[in-house]
PDB file of C-alpha atoms in Angstrom:
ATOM      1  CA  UNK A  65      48.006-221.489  75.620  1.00 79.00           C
ATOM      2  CA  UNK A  66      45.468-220.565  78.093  1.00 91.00           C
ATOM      3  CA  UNK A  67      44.447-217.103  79.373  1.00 96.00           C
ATOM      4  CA  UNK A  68      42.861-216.893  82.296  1.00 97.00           C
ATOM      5  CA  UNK A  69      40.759-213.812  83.837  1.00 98.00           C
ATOM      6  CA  UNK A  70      39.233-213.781  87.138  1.00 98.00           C
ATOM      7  CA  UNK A  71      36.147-211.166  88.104  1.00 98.00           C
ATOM      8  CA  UNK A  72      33.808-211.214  91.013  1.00 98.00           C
ATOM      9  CA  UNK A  73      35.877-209.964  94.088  1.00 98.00           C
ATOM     10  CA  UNK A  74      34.677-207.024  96.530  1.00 98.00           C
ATOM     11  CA  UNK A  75      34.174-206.488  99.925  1.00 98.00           C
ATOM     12  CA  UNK A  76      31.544-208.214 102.143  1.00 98.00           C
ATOM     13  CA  UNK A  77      30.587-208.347 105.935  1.00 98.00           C
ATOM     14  CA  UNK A  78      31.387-211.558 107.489  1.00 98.00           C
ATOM     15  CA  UNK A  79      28.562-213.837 107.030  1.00 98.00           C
ATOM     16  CA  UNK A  80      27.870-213.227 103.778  1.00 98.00           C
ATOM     17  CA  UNK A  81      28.376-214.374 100.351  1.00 98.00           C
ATOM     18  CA  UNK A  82      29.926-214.075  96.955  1.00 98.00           C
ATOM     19  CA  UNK A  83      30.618-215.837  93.855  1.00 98.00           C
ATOM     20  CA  UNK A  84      33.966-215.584  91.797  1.00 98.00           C
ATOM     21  CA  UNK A  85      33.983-216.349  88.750  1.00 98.00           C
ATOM     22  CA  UNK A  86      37.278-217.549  86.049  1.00 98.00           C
ATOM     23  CA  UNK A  87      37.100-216.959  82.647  1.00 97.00           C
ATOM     24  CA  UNK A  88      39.130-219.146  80.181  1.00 96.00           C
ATOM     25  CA  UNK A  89      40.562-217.643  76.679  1.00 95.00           C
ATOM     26  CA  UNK A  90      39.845-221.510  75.051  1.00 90.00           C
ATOM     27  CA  UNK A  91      37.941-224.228  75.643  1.00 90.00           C
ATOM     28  CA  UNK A  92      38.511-225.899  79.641  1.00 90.00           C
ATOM     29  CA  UNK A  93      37.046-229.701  78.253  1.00 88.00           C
ATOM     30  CA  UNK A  94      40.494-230.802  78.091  1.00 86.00           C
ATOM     31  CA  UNK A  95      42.014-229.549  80.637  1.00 91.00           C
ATOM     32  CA  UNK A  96      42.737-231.893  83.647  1.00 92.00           C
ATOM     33  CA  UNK A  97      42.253-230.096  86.094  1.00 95.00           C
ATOM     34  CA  UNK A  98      41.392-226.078  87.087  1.00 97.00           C
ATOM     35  CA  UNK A  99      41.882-224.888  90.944  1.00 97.00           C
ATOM     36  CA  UNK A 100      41.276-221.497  92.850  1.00 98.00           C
ATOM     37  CA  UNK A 101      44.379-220.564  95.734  1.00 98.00           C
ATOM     38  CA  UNK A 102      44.121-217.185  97.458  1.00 98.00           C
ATOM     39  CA  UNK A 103      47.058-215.456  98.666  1.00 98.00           C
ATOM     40  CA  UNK A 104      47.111-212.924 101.883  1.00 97.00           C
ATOM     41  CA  UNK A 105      49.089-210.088 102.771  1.00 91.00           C
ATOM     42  CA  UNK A 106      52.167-211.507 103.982  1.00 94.00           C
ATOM     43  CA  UNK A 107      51.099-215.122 103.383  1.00 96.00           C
ATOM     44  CA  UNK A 108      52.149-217.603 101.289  1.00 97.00           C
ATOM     45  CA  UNK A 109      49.861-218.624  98.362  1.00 97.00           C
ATOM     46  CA  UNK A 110      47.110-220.935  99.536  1.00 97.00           C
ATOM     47  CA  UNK A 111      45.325-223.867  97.642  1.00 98.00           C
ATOM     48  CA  UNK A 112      41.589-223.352  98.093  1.00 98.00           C
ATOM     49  CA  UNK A 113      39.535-225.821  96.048  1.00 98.00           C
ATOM     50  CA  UNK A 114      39.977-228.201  92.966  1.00 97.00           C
ATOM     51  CA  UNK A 115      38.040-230.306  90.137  1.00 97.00           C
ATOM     52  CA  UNK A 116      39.352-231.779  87.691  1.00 93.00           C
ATOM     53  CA  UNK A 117      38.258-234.365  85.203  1.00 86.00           C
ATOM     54  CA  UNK A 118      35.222-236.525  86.483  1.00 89.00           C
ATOM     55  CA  UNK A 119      34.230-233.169  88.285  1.00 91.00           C
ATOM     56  CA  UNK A 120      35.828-234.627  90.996  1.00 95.00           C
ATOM     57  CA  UNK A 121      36.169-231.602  93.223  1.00 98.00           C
ATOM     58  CA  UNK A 122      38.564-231.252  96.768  1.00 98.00           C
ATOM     59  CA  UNK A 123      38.574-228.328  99.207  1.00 98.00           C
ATOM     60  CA  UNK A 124      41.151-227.432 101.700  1.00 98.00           C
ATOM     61  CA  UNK A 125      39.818-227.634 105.600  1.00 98.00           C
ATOM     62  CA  UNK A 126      39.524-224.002 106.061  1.00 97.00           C
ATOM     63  CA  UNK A 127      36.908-223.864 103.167  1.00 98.00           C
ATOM     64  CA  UNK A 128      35.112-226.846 103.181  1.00 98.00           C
ATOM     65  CA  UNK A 129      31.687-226.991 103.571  1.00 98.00           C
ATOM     66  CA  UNK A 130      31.296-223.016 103.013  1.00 98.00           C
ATOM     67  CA  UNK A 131      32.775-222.774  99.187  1.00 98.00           C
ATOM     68  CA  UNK A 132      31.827-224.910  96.153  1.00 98.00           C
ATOM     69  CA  UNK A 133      33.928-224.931  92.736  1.00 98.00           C
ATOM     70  CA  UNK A 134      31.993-225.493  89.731  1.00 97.00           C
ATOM     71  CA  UNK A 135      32.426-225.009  85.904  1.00 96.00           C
ATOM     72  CA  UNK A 136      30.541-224.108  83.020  1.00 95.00           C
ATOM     73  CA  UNK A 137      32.365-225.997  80.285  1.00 93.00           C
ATOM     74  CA  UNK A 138      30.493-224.609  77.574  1.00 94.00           C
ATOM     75  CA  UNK A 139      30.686-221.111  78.576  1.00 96.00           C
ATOM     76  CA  UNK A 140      34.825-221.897  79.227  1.00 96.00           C
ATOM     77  CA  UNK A 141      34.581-220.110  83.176  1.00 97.00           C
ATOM     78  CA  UNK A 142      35.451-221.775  86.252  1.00 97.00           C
ATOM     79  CA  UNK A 143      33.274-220.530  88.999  1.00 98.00           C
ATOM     80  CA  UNK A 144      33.907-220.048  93.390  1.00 98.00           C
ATOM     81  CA  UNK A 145      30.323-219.836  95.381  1.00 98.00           C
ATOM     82  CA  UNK A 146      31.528-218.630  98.580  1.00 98.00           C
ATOM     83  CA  UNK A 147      29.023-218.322 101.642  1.00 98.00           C
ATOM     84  CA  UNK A 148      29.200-217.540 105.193  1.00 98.00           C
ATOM     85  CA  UNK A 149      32.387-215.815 105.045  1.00 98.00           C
ATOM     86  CA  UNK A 150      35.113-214.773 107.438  1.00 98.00           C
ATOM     87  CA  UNK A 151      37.369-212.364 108.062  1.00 98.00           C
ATOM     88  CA  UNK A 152      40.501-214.700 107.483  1.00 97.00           C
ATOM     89  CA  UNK A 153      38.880-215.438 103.738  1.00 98.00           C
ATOM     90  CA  UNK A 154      40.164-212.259 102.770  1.00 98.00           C
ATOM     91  CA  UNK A 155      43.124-212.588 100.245  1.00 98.00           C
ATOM     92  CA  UNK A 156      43.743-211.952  96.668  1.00 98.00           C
ATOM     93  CA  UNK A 157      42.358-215.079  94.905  1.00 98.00           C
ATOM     94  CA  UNK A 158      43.609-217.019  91.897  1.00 98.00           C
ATOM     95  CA  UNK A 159      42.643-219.875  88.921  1.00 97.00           C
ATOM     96  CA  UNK A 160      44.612-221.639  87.514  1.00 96.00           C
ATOM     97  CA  UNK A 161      44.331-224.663  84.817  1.00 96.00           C
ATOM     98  CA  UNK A 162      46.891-227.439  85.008  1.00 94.00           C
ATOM     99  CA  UNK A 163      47.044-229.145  81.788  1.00 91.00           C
ATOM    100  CA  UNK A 164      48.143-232.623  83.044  1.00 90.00           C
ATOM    101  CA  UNK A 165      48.359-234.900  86.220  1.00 87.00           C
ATOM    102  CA  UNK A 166      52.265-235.000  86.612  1.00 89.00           C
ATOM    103  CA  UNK A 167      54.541-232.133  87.636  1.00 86.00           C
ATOM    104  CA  UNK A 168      55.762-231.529  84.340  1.00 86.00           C
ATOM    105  CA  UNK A 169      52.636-230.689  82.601  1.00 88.00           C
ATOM    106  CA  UNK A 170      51.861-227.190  82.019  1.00 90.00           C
ATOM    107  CA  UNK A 171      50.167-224.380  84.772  1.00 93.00           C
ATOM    108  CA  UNK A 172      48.234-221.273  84.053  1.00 96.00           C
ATOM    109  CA  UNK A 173      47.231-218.381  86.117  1.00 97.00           C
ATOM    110  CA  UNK A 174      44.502-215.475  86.153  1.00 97.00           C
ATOM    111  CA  UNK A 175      45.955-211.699  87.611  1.00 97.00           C
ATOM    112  CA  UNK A 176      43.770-212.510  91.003  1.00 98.00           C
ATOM    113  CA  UNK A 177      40.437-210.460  92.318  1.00 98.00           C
ATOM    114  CA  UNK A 178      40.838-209.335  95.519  1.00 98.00           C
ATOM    115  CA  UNK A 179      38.011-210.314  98.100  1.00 98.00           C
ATOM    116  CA  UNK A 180      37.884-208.492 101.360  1.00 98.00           C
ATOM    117  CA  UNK A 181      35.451-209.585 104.417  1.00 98.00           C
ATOM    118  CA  UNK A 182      34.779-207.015 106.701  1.00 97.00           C
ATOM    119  CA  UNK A 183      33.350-207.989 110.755  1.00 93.00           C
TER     120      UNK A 183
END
């Protein structure tokens, strides 16, 4: 139902800044809610950031303050502004699209891009 492609990832020294970016195969107005998790080696997979409907938008503790989620609705692409970065930031990171509030509604993912912060 949903494709989902995410571009963006590279490597940066620790300090700096990148955005990812999450493009969707349809259109994203109806979706409830679309996320970004990041996965390290030998980690399990993390939840970053949210928004959902509203553009109501949560981050996990380890990101808040340095990463904002955002969308472009009419261009179908979830986005990940990422600033003063750290070594532990680096993992493979994910979208995904959920299509409802409760469990049994539907989830998407992207393949990952893999962002790497050097010290």
């Amino acid at each position: 139902q949903v494709q989902l492609v995410e571009s963006g990832g590279g490597l940066v020294q620790a300090g700096g800044s990148l955005r990812l970016s999450c493009a969707a195969s349809r259109s994203i107005s109806s979706i409830f809610a679309m996320a970004w998790y990041r996965q390290a080696p030998g980690n399990e997979r993390e939840w970053v950031a949210t928004i959902r409907s509203g553009d109501i938008t949560n981050y996990a503790d380890s990101v808040k303050g340095r990463f904002t989620i955002s969308k472009d609705t009419a261009k179908n692409t979830l986005f990940l502004q990422m600033k003063s970065l750290k070594p532990e930031d680096t993992a493979v990171y994910f979208c995904n699209a959920r299509t409802g509030p409760a469990i049994e509604s539907y989830v998407y993912w992207g393949q990952g891009t893999q962002v790497t912060v050097s010290s």
